[in-house]
Amino acid sequence: MANAASILFEALSPLNLLLAVAGVLGGTIIGALPGLSATMAIAVLVPFTFVMDPASGLIVLGAIYTGAIYGGAFAAILVNTPGTPSAIATTFDGYPMAKRGDGDLAVTLATIASVFGGLVGAFLLITLSPWLATLALAFQSTEYFWLALLGLTLIATLSQGNLVKGLIGGLFGIFLSMIGVAVIGGDMRFTAGLPSMLGGIDIVAALIGLYCVPVLIGMVAAPGQHLDPGEARGFRLFEAIGLSLKNWFNLLRSSLIGTLVGILPGAGGSIASLIAYSEARRASSRSDHFGQGEPGGILATESANNATVGGGFIPTLVLGIPGTPPDAVIMGALMVQGIRVGPSLFQSGDDTVYVFMTGLVIATLLMLPVGLVVGRYAYRFIVNVPKAILVPLIAYMTVIGSFAIHANPHEVMVMVVLGIVGWAAGLAGFGASPIVLGLVLGQIAEQGFMRAWMIGGARGDFLGQLLVNRPISWGIVALILLTMMLPLLRMRRVGRRVPQPVNAQVVGRSVDRAGLAGSVVFLVLAVVILLQARGLSVMAAAFPYAVGTGLALLSLIQILRSLRGHGGVNSESVSADGTGRGLVLAATMLGWALIFPHLGLFVTSVLACIILMLTAQFGRLTAPRLAAYLASILVMVGLFYITLDRVLNLPLPAALLF
């Protein structure tokens, strides 16, 4: 039996507290920078923990993990770019709040929700780990397939626009996940003969491009500040606490959802935050305000994705099955320290794991002061920095963040190309979130589908294996049908509330030309998928056939809807205003990605940032201001270059210059 007093005393030692603060601060900053993931930070620091006391080393790793998941909210709220995939749903209400001048309140709400969700997840980790781990074992490949589809239908219905367009975007994302070597079968699929595509499309690079490039194009489209500065109101802590107390049940429910989803290996915070957001919107009396800057949306998503940290450690510690890549790295650190994970862990008499879990609770509590301070200065920085500096800074971060994933220039090109594709899709009303979620959930869906297909095929009962014989699947399918029906029921209810005048004339709808063009492109893509699937083995072609058929049917439906004027307005759609400057920005980033592996990262980054600075500058540029901007660019590029080269020791391309 563990000694609670000695465990608490060791976790609260000055050294461990200092390490926890440093870990939370470092993790928060890393999570806020797209491309610099928690996995990367933990993997880099693991060797340094080997010389520490086992408990101290594990505390700092857990603190970095916790801070990184929370830090993703900063970029989601202030730049509309999720720092991590689990912060995707935070963009729905966080960015609209920041646009109207409530970014400081949004950051404080995210901090409170993250602390609450993290504490719930950590508490359940400490108290109910063995029991919850058995629940994770009840989920098999079939349930993961339906769970992935649930995530796609949630994002399609929550995108506040055309349901069919949302589903098309989700299937396009699944297609992106199929590029490369097939998960089952080993065939090379949809690589266009490019060896660089054999590894597929990295999720983080796609996330950065699909979210960040359209935002950058929007920022150079018109003069004015990126966000409404509002009035300086500090942390707005008491206002945020009041809103959190009003939404206490939403917080608790979302935290429990996050913990339960977190125990499922591979599910992660992206699915948890979407389910929590969907449930919060369904149960709220202000459901129509979700997606327009509703505080309850931020509270739901941030409490859920931070609760997955504690939930993810449950199968890691109890079953030895890591739920996420950071869990796998930390499990490796545990094993190096001589701690064997598994069912006997909590009966081994070793207090180190309890000190680690207590340190996780302490790190979660430390997120409140650290997050409030970092959030306040991050918000004021984003608000006050001129666009002529902000645009090059964000663009440079996207480039080095994409490169840092695998130290591969190919990821930068993927990021830029998908960003331009996402911008074009946004013009047609196809939001980025369904595409990203399709990419995130695509492999989970394919693995579940193919395993059910193989097992059911061997038994001669594919449909039975996929649905009929799995009671858990019944519940998930019911949720899918419910989420598909809710938008229709909501539209019907709203239509009843707004009676038409007696003498009202029917006004003809104009053709949704942009949506029509986009649907035709997706229909052509579906035909290409089906034709290329004919040359694959049966194992590698089954899932592409299903995706291609679904994409073709939905594209045909949307073509008919667009001809009738049913285009829908997606909340993530982008404006065509300022297209000239936007094309200059897109061309600059594309040239940047092509040239820097040959000419050098530092030189090309300085040149590209100067071009972007001039693109984002509106009005007359005086000589003193130009000198200040150029100096800022040199300092910014130099600091990040030194960080990549000297601190992270990333192998930079062997180029002509540097």
XYZ file of C-alpha atoms in Angstrom:
658
model
C 0.000 0.000 0.000
C 1.426 3.317 -1.114
C 2.208 5.869 1.567
C 0.121 8.907 0.573
C 2.040 11.369 2.765
C 5.474 10.412 1.417
C 4.184 10.469 -2.153
C 2.742 13.959 -1.735
C 5.891 15.184 0.023
C 8.115 13.914 -2.784
C 5.890 15.349 -5.529
C 5.879 18.757 -3.786
C 9.630 18.953 -3.309
C 11.155 22.249 -4.543
C 13.015 20.520 -7.378
C 9.930 18.708 -8.657
C 7.823 21.870 -8.422
C 10.432 23.786 -10.401
C 10.578 21.040 -13.000
C 6.773 20.995 -13.240
C 6.625 24.773 -13.786
C 9.350 24.610 -16.433
C 7.639 21.655 -18.123
C 4.234 23.346 -18.236
C 5.708 26.598 -19.542
C 7.815 24.851 -22.173
C 4.960 22.569 -23.187
C 2.536 25.483 -23.503
C 4.904 27.385 -25.789
C 5.625 24.274 -27.859
C 1.931 23.432 -28.183
C 1.158 26.964 -29.355
C 3.674 26.690 -32.224
C 2.219 24.650 -35.109
C 4.479 21.750 -36.002
C 6.399 21.594 -32.712
C 4.468 18.773 -31.075
C 4.482 17.345 -27.578
C 5.919 14.115 -28.978
C 8.916 15.974 -30.385
C 9.586 17.830 -27.121
C 9.271 14.700 -24.991
C 11.424 12.619 -27.340
C 14.180 15.259 -27.305
C 14.156 15.549 -23.497
C 13.855 11.860 -22.594
C 17.640 11.252 -22.583
C 18.114 14.106 -20.085
C 15.658 12.475 -17.669
C 17.794 9.345 -17.412
C 20.243 11.179 -15.140
C 17.429 12.484 -12.933
C 15.613 10.769 -10.154
C 12.950 8.574 -11.839
C 10.040 10.496 -10.308
C 11.517 13.897 -11.257
C 12.176 12.839 -14.828
C 8.656 11.502 -15.281
C 7.108 14.620 -13.713
C 8.815 16.929 -16.195
C 7.746 14.728 -19.131
C 4.144 14.649 -17.914
C 4.188 18.433 -17.381
C 5.408 19.031 -20.942
C 2.699 16.730 -22.298
C -0.028 18.466 -20.296
C 1.183 21.941 -21.241
C 1.480 21.086 -24.944
C -2.111 19.828 -25.194
C -3.295 23.021 -23.500
C -0.991 25.255 -25.580
C -2.728 24.232 -28.790
C -5.634 26.465 -27.757
C -3.564 29.654 -28.095
C -3.011 29.311 -31.836
C -6.584 28.030 -32.298
C -8.060 31.114 -30.627
C -5.690 33.834 -31.810
C -4.697 32.660 -35.303
C -7.456 30.134 -36.143
C -4.764 27.457 -36.481
C -4.897 24.541 -34.013
C -1.497 24.027 -32.433
C -2.428 20.354 -32.041
C -5.147 18.222 -33.707
C -7.039 18.068 -30.401
C -7.643 21.847 -30.607
C -9.484 21.703 -33.939
C -12.920 22.222 -32.370
C -11.564 25.101 -30.270
C -11.340 27.173 -33.457
C -15.130 27.015 -33.897
C -15.863 29.489 -31.094
C -12.418 30.624 -29.948
C -11.480 32.500 -33.112
C -14.878 34.229 -33.483
C -14.536 35.441 -29.876
C -11.062 36.800 -30.642
C -12.312 38.490 -33.823
C -14.901 40.465 -31.870
C -12.392 41.578 -29.217
C -12.904 38.868 -26.584
C -9.686 36.977 -27.215
C -8.490 37.589 -23.654
C -11.701 36.097 -22.266
C -11.460 33.141 -24.660
C -7.899 32.365 -23.537
C -8.902 32.543 -19.857
C -11.906 30.272 -20.476
C -9.635 27.782 -22.262
C -7.234 27.866 -19.303
C -9.951 27.202 -16.718
C -11.480 24.431 -18.826
C -8.084 22.826 -19.432
C -7.293 22.798 -15.711
C -10.692 21.357 -14.818
C -10.582 18.677 -17.522
C -6.994 17.769 -16.681
C -7.873 17.367 -12.997
C -10.858 15.131 -13.775
C -8.736 12.959 -16.071
C -5.917 12.736 -13.525
C -8.337 11.936 -10.668
C -9.926 9.086 -12.645
C -6.439 7.875 -13.594
C -5.482 7.618 -9.923
C -8.744 6.104 -8.673
C -10.336 4.026 -11.438
C -7.490 2.983 -13.757
C -7.968 -0.819 -13.699
C -11.741 -0.651 -14.156
C -11.594 1.867 -17.001
C -8.866 -0.136 -18.724
C -11.242 -3.106 -19.033
C -13.674 -0.795 -20.815
C -10.994 0.019 -23.385
C -10.563 -3.711 -24.098
C -14.255 -3.969 -25.019
C -13.615 -1.792 -28.087
C -12.454 -3.788 -31.078
C -11.591 -2.861 -34.655
C -15.250 -2.653 -35.680
C -16.001 -0.075 -32.986
C -13.005 2.004 -34.055
C -14.393 2.110 -37.597
C -17.744 3.405 -36.408
C -16.046 5.762 -33.967
C -14.068 7.300 -36.839
C -17.272 7.720 -38.846
C -18.898 9.337 -35.812
C -16.092 11.879 -35.716
C -16.585 12.658 -39.407
C -20.346 13.090 -39.109
C -19.869 15.314 -36.067
C -17.475 17.619 -37.891
C -19.771 17.661 -40.920
C -22.807 18.679 -38.890
C -20.932 21.099 -36.623
C -19.315 23.039 -39.457
C -22.392 25.285 -39.510
C -23.021 24.930 -43.186
C -24.007 22.442 -45.858
C -24.087 18.898 -44.454
C -23.301 17.348 -47.842
C -20.299 19.633 -48.339
C -19.047 18.698 -44.886
C -19.263 14.991 -45.698
C -17.520 15.528 -49.041
C -14.704 17.323 -47.239
C -14.433 14.449 -44.759
C -14.170 11.867 -47.559
C -11.546 14.003 -49.285
C -9.574 13.934 -46.048
C -9.894 10.134 -45.929
C -8.562 10.011 -49.492
C -5.518 12.013 -48.347
C -4.976 9.465 -45.571
C -4.856 6.665 -48.183
C -1.944 8.204 -50.102
C 1.222 6.121 -49.745
C 1.649 2.494 -48.727
C -1.653 0.777 -47.925
C -2.270 0.065 -44.236
C -3.377 -3.469 -45.098
C -2.076 -5.023 -48.300
C 1.115 -3.003 -48.707
C 0.278 -1.601 -52.171
C 1.463 1.860 -53.228
C -1.631 4.006 -53.682
C -2.304 7.424 -55.231
C 1.329 8.591 -55.097
C 1.318 9.932 -58.711
C 4.643 8.130 -59.165
C 6.414 10.383 -56.639
C 8.769 8.507 -54.272
C 8.399 11.322 -51.721
C 4.709 10.440 -51.325
C 5.335 6.827 -50.276
C 5.275 7.873 -46.623
C 1.893 9.494 -47.058
C 0.770 12.916 -45.877
C 1.775 13.945 -42.384
C -1.213 15.018 -40.306
C 0.523 17.960 -38.632
C 1.850 19.373 -41.919
C -1.639 19.104 -43.422
C -3.195 20.706 -40.365
C -0.797 23.669 -40.524
C -1.407 24.199 -44.226
C -5.179 23.758 -44.309
C -5.739 26.114 -41.402
C -2.882 28.604 -41.537
C -2.439 29.453 -45.227
C -6.096 30.521 -45.717
C -5.793 32.676 -42.581
C -2.659 34.342 -43.969
C -4.400 35.005 -47.282
C -7.314 36.520 -45.372
C -4.952 38.709 -43.346
C -3.431 40.313 -46.480
C -6.824 40.731 -48.130
C -7.704 44.018 -46.439
C -6.126 46.708 -44.256
C -6.786 46.831 -40.556
C -5.689 44.762 -37.591
C -5.887 40.998 -37.495
C -8.068 41.028 -34.348
C -10.266 43.661 -32.754
C -8.087 45.037 -29.932
C -11.051 45.939 -27.723
C -10.187 47.541 -24.411
C -7.401 46.362 -22.099
C -9.255 44.254 -19.519
C -6.491 42.044 -18.174
C -7.122 38.381 -17.454
C -10.930 38.757 -17.103
C -10.613 35.935 -14.593
C -13.743 36.608 -12.545
C -15.862 36.959 -15.682
C -14.497 33.635 -16.936
C -15.107 31.963 -13.561
C -18.703 33.180 -13.646
C -19.257 31.721 -17.108
C -17.601 28.465 -16.036
C -19.878 28.149 -13.007
C -22.913 28.697 -15.208
C -21.600 25.882 -17.443
C -20.488 23.563 -14.617
C -22.426 20.586 -15.954
C -21.039 21.159 -19.438
C -17.516 21.149 -17.962
C -18.092 17.957 -15.985
C -19.803 16.125 -18.841
C -17.116 17.135 -21.348
C -14.317 16.097 -18.965
C -15.870 12.663 -18.509
C -16.283 12.313 -22.269
C -12.639 13.255 -22.735
C -11.470 10.710 -20.179
C -13.566 7.887 -21.627
C -12.481 8.614 -25.205
C -8.892 9.047 -24.040
C -8.699 5.465 -22.790
C -9.308 4.211 -26.344
C -5.874 3.784 -27.966
C -5.612 5.908 -31.092
C -8.835 7.873 -30.571
C -7.219 10.980 -29.049
C -8.345 14.461 -28.185
C -9.678 15.356 -31.635
C -12.571 12.881 -31.377
C -13.110 13.651 -27.689
C -13.378 17.397 -28.246
C -15.773 16.931 -31.164
C -18.073 14.623 -29.215
C -18.019 16.969 -26.223
C -18.693 19.982 -28.449
C -21.581 18.222 -30.179
C -23.130 17.215 -26.863
C -22.674 20.716 -25.428
C -24.388 22.256 -28.413
C -27.215 19.722 -28.364
C -27.957 20.315 -24.691
C -27.522 24.108 -24.705
C -30.390 26.573 -24.825
C -28.038 28.759 -26.906
C -27.271 26.128 -29.545
C -27.742 28.653 -32.356
C -24.839 30.711 -30.955
C -22.337 27.855 -31.219
C -19.825 28.558 -33.954
C -20.256 32.309 -33.519
C -18.215 32.788 -30.342
C -20.125 30.860 -27.674
C -18.114 30.432 -24.427
C -19.719 27.036 -23.797
C -18.063 25.687 -26.938
C -14.570 26.547 -25.684
C -15.310 25.108 -22.249
C -16.491 21.839 -23.801
C -13.597 21.305 -26.199
C -10.756 22.340 -23.912
C -11.984 20.373 -20.894
C -12.439 17.289 -23.087
C -9.077 17.330 -24.866
C -7.129 17.926 -21.644
C -9.027 15.139 -19.882
C -7.672 12.767 -22.536
C -4.191 13.184 -21.035
C -5.181 11.353 -17.864
C -7.445 9.018 -19.816
C -4.650 8.104 -22.238
C -2.352 7.080 -19.394
C -4.900 4.499 -18.174
C -4.298 1.894 -20.933
C -0.632 2.908 -21.014
C -0.015 2.131 -17.337
C -2.543 -0.642 -16.737
C -2.390 -2.536 -20.029
C 0.918 -1.427 -21.513
C -0.947 -0.111 -24.583
C -0.016 3.518 -25.291
C -2.973 5.547 -26.522
C -0.966 8.320 -28.226
C 2.651 8.855 -29.401
C 3.523 10.926 -26.275
C 2.147 8.091 -24.131
C 4.411 5.672 -25.982
C 7.499 7.843 -25.358
C 6.675 8.224 -21.664
C 6.030 4.473 -21.392
C 9.496 3.917 -22.831
C 10.930 6.271 -20.206
C 9.134 4.307 -17.486
C 10.628 1.055 -18.733
C 14.133 2.560 -18.904
C 13.708 3.613 -15.270
C 12.974 -0.025 -14.420
C 9.196 0.401 -14.028
C 7.266 -2.349 -15.758
C 3.827 -1.262 -16.890
C 0.966 -3.714 -16.898
C -1.757 -5.133 -14.650
C 0.673 -5.728 -11.771
C 1.971 -2.137 -11.756
C -0.271 -0.933 -8.938
C 0.479 -3.982 -6.792
C 4.256 -3.807 -7.209
C 4.787 -1.550 -4.185
C 6.782 0.996 -6.244
C 5.677 4.514 -5.332
C 7.283 6.124 -8.390
C 4.185 5.748 -10.548
C 2.064 7.357 -7.816
C 4.512 10.253 -7.556
C 4.266 10.630 -11.327
C 0.459 10.746 -11.234
C 0.510 13.210 -8.320
C 2.976 15.346 -10.264
C 0.536 15.269 -13.171
C -2.118 16.767 -10.902
C 0.307 19.456 -9.715
C 1.328 20.286 -13.298
C -2.339 20.626 -14.225
C -2.911 23.071 -11.371
C 0.147 25.064 -12.446
C -1.435 25.572 -15.861
C -3.730 28.186 -14.336
C -1.119 30.818 -13.383
C 1.239 29.924 -16.231
C -1.548 29.922 -18.810
C -3.057 33.197 -17.657
C 0.265 35.028 -17.860
C 1.307 33.520 -21.200
C -2.178 34.002 -22.627
C -2.368 37.655 -21.667
C 0.916 38.567 -23.337
C 0.261 36.336 -26.364
C -3.092 38.043 -26.962
C -1.686 41.555 -26.608
C 1.191 40.621 -28.935
C -1.112 39.301 -31.668
C -3.388 42.336 -31.349
C -0.704 45.037 -31.351
C 1.900 43.739 -33.814
C 1.408 45.238 -37.316
C 0.328 42.898 -40.079
C 3.536 43.655 -41.961
C 5.414 41.777 -39.216
C 2.694 39.351 -38.090
C 2.173 37.816 -41.545
C 5.889 37.002 -42.146
C 6.191 35.718 -38.567
C 3.257 33.307 -38.885
C 4.354 32.218 -42.382
C 7.891 31.548 -41.153
C 6.563 29.528 -38.221
C 4.488 27.392 -40.601
C 7.542 26.672 -42.737
C 9.926 25.775 -39.917
C 7.156 23.947 -38.040
C 6.439 21.750 -41.061
C 10.141 21.160 -41.664
C 10.781 20.276 -38.016
C 8.296 17.375 -38.075
C 10.693 15.023 -39.875
C 13.506 17.422 -40.898
C 12.236 16.919 -44.440
C 11.638 19.730 -46.997
C 8.921 17.562 -48.551
C 6.645 18.282 -45.583
C 6.919 22.028 -46.264
C 5.785 21.519 -49.843
C 2.874 19.351 -48.665
C 1.909 22.054 -46.179
C 1.895 24.843 -48.769
C 0.092 22.849 -51.472
C -2.615 21.659 -49.102
C -2.931 25.197 -47.766
C -3.642 26.501 -51.273
C -6.064 23.602 -51.845
C -7.783 24.420 -48.547
C -8.091 28.080 -49.519
C -9.627 27.180 -52.896
C -11.979 24.700 -51.195
C -12.985 27.393 -48.718
C -13.993 29.688 -51.573
C -16.411 26.955 -52.682
C -17.807 26.495 -49.163
C -15.842 23.368 -48.186
C -14.355 23.991 -44.731
C -10.937 22.849 -43.550
C -12.136 20.984 -40.440
C -13.866 18.083 -42.238
C -10.779 17.600 -44.426
C -8.398 17.554 -41.455
C -10.633 15.201 -39.454
C -10.893 12.887 -42.437
C -7.111 12.756 -42.602
C -6.806 12.216 -38.839
C -9.446 9.486 -38.717
C -8.837 7.895 -42.115
C -6.369 5.214 -41.048
C -8.434 4.362 -37.961
C -11.497 3.923 -40.169
C -9.625 1.850 -42.765
C -8.043 -0.469 -40.208
C -11.396 -1.096 -38.527
C -13.200 -1.569 -41.834
C -10.622 -3.971 -43.256
C -10.348 -6.081 -40.115
C -14.123 -6.411 -39.955
C -14.116 -7.198 -43.671
C -11.498 -9.933 -43.265
C -13.072 -11.488 -40.162
C -16.578 -11.230 -41.585
C -15.402 -12.579 -44.927
C -13.827 -15.590 -43.267
C -17.104 -16.238 -41.449
C -19.229 -15.424 -44.500
C -20.974 -12.667 -42.532
C -19.402 -9.265 -43.229
C -22.436 -7.168 -42.241
C -22.855 -9.203 -39.078
C -19.251 -8.582 -38.071
C -19.469 -4.887 -38.968
C -22.705 -4.146 -37.134
C -25.133 -6.852 -36.067
C -22.884 -8.868 -33.781
C -21.414 -5.876 -31.922
C -23.772 -4.218 -29.381
C -21.317 -1.348 -28.810
C -21.470 -0.650 -32.530
C -25.257 -0.304 -32.262
C -24.885 2.587 -29.876
C -22.270 4.358 -32.021
C -24.353 3.912 -35.182
C -27.352 5.335 -33.325
C -25.266 8.392 -32.417
C -24.228 8.750 -36.063
C -27.856 8.693 -37.228
C -28.812 11.148 -34.500
C -26.097 13.625 -35.458
C -27.119 13.358 -39.123
C -30.759 14.063 -38.269
C -30.209 16.948 -35.837
C -29.406 19.599 -38.481
C -32.530 18.649 -40.439
C -34.708 18.765 -37.343
C -33.185 22.103 -36.315
C -33.844 23.606 -39.763
C -37.416 22.352 -39.686
C -37.973 23.820 -36.209
C -36.553 27.182 -37.244
C -38.709 27.162 -40.374
C -41.819 26.723 -38.250
C -40.866 29.655 -36.036
C -40.620 32.040 -38.998
C -44.016 32.152 -40.752
C -44.088 33.372 -44.336
C -46.203 36.435 -45.192
C -49.498 35.686 -46.895
C -48.588 37.550 -50.054
C -44.944 36.467 -50.063
C -43.496 35.751 -53.491
C -41.064 32.959 -54.132
C -37.694 34.402 -55.013
C -35.549 32.345 -57.339
C -32.252 31.098 -55.975
C -29.069 31.776 -57.892
C -26.817 28.906 -58.872
C -24.025 28.202 -56.391
C -21.302 28.447 -59.018
C -18.363 28.043 -56.638
C -19.951 25.028 -54.950
C -20.802 23.578 -58.367
C -17.206 23.888 -59.559
C -15.882 22.345 -56.343
C -18.352 19.454 -56.553
C -17.334 18.724 -60.139
C -13.670 18.606 -59.068
C -14.501 16.180 -56.265
C -16.566 14.055 -58.679
C -13.564 13.830 -61.024
C -11.391 12.869 -58.043
C -13.870 10.122 -57.123
C -13.662 8.717 -60.645
C -9.846 8.774 -60.449
C -9.955 6.926 -57.100
C -12.232 4.226 -58.520
C -10.154 3.798 -61.688
C -6.846 3.552 -59.830
C -8.337 1.156 -57.277
C -8.865 -1.334 -60.108
C -5.096 -1.803 -60.336
C -4.652 -2.565 -56.616
C -4.846 -5.861 -54.776
C -8.166 -6.815 -53.236
C -6.973 -5.970 -49.733
C -5.695 -2.529 -50.700
C -8.616 -1.657 -52.996
C -11.621 -2.463 -50.789
C -11.562 0.743 -48.750
C -10.739 3.071 -51.710
C -13.721 1.583 -53.559
C -15.970 2.440 -50.618
C -14.547 5.970 -50.276
C -14.626 6.658 -54.028
C -18.217 5.476 -54.343
C -19.344 7.592 -51.395
C -17.486 10.650 -52.704
C -19.049 10.227 -56.174
C -22.599 9.943 -54.808
C -22.241 12.928 -52.484
C -20.635 15.017 -55.241
C -23.554 14.267 -57.581
C -26.008 15.239 -54.857
C -24.173 18.507 -54.241
C -24.036 19.269 -57.973
C -27.826 19.042 -58.086
C -28.130 21.128 -54.920
C -25.766 23.784 -56.282
C -27.772 24.016 -59.503
C -30.857 24.657 -57.380
C -29.049 27.304 -55.337
C -28.565 25.231 -52.171
C -24.932 26.106 -51.638
C -24.906 26.705 -47.920
C -22.606 29.103 -46.094
C -19.834 27.378 -44.185
C -18.478 29.232 -41.166
C -14.954 28.358 -42.337
C -15.449 29.651 -45.859
C -12.983 32.316 -46.932
C -13.537 35.531 -48.788
C -12.371 36.201 -52.322
C -11.602 39.829 -51.436
C -8.011 40.863 -51.946
C -7.319 37.875 -54.193
C -4.378 39.666 -55.831
C -2.404 39.981 -52.610
C -3.494 36.487 -51.622
C -2.088 35.047 -54.841
C 1.198 36.862 -54.220
C 1.359 35.328 -50.745
C 0.535 31.840 -52.056
C 3.117 32.127 -54.848
C 5.752 33.381 -52.402
C 5.226 30.470 -50.025
C 5.230 27.981 -52.903
C 8.499 29.374 -54.235
C 9.903 29.395 -50.699
C 9.137 25.689 -50.279
C 10.706 24.872 -53.657
C 13.908 26.897 -53.287
C 15.017 26.653 -49.658
C 16.323 23.033 -49.853
C 18.725 24.173 -52.607
C 19.603 27.761 -51.695
C 19.410 27.626 -47.892
C 16.802 28.112 -45.167
C 18.155 31.344 -43.688
C 18.624 33.284 -46.937
C 15.361 32.207 -48.539
C 13.457 32.877 -45.317
C 14.764 36.453 -45.127
C 13.868 37.090 -48.771
C 10.419 35.499 -48.475
C 9.637 37.361 -45.262
C 10.555 40.681 -46.899
C 8.195 39.949 -49.801
C 5.421 38.975 -47.386
C 6.091 42.088 -45.320
C 5.595 44.281 -48.391
C 2.497 42.268 -49.378
C 0.888 42.788 -45.965
C 1.793 46.499 -45.793
C -1.050 48.905 -46.565
C -0.366 52.585 -46.986
C 2.888 54.501 -47.182
C 5.966 52.824 -45.710
C 8.385 55.334 -44.220
C 12.133 54.748 -44.162
C 12.386 54.439 -40.335
C 9.515 51.960 -40.254
C 11.014 49.970 -43.125
C 14.324 49.782 -41.257
C 12.530 48.616 -38.114
C 10.622 45.950 -40.057
C 13.792 44.668 -41.747
C 15.629 44.488 -38.422
C 12.699 42.584 -36.872
C 12.731 40.091 -39.736
C 16.474 39.481 -39.420
C 16.204 38.942 -35.644
C 13.150 36.679 -35.981
C 14.619 34.508 -38.738
C 17.996 34.348 -36.996
C 16.603 33.261 -33.626
C 14.456 30.488 -35.062
C 17.285 29.354 -37.349
C 19.674 29.055 -34.409
C 17.003 27.185 -32.437
C 16.582 24.621 -35.208
C 20.291 24.268 -35.898
C 21.846 24.498 -32.430
C 19.133 23.688 -29.880
C 17.000 21.052 -31.625
C 19.966 19.838 -33.739
C 17.777 19.300 -36.782
C 19.757 18.319 -39.899
C 19.228 21.248 -42.274
C 19.428 20.651 -46.042
C 22.887 20.825 -47.588
C 22.340 24.031 -49.567
C 24.473 26.513 -51.486
C 24.146 29.137 -48.743
C 22.707 28.850 -45.226
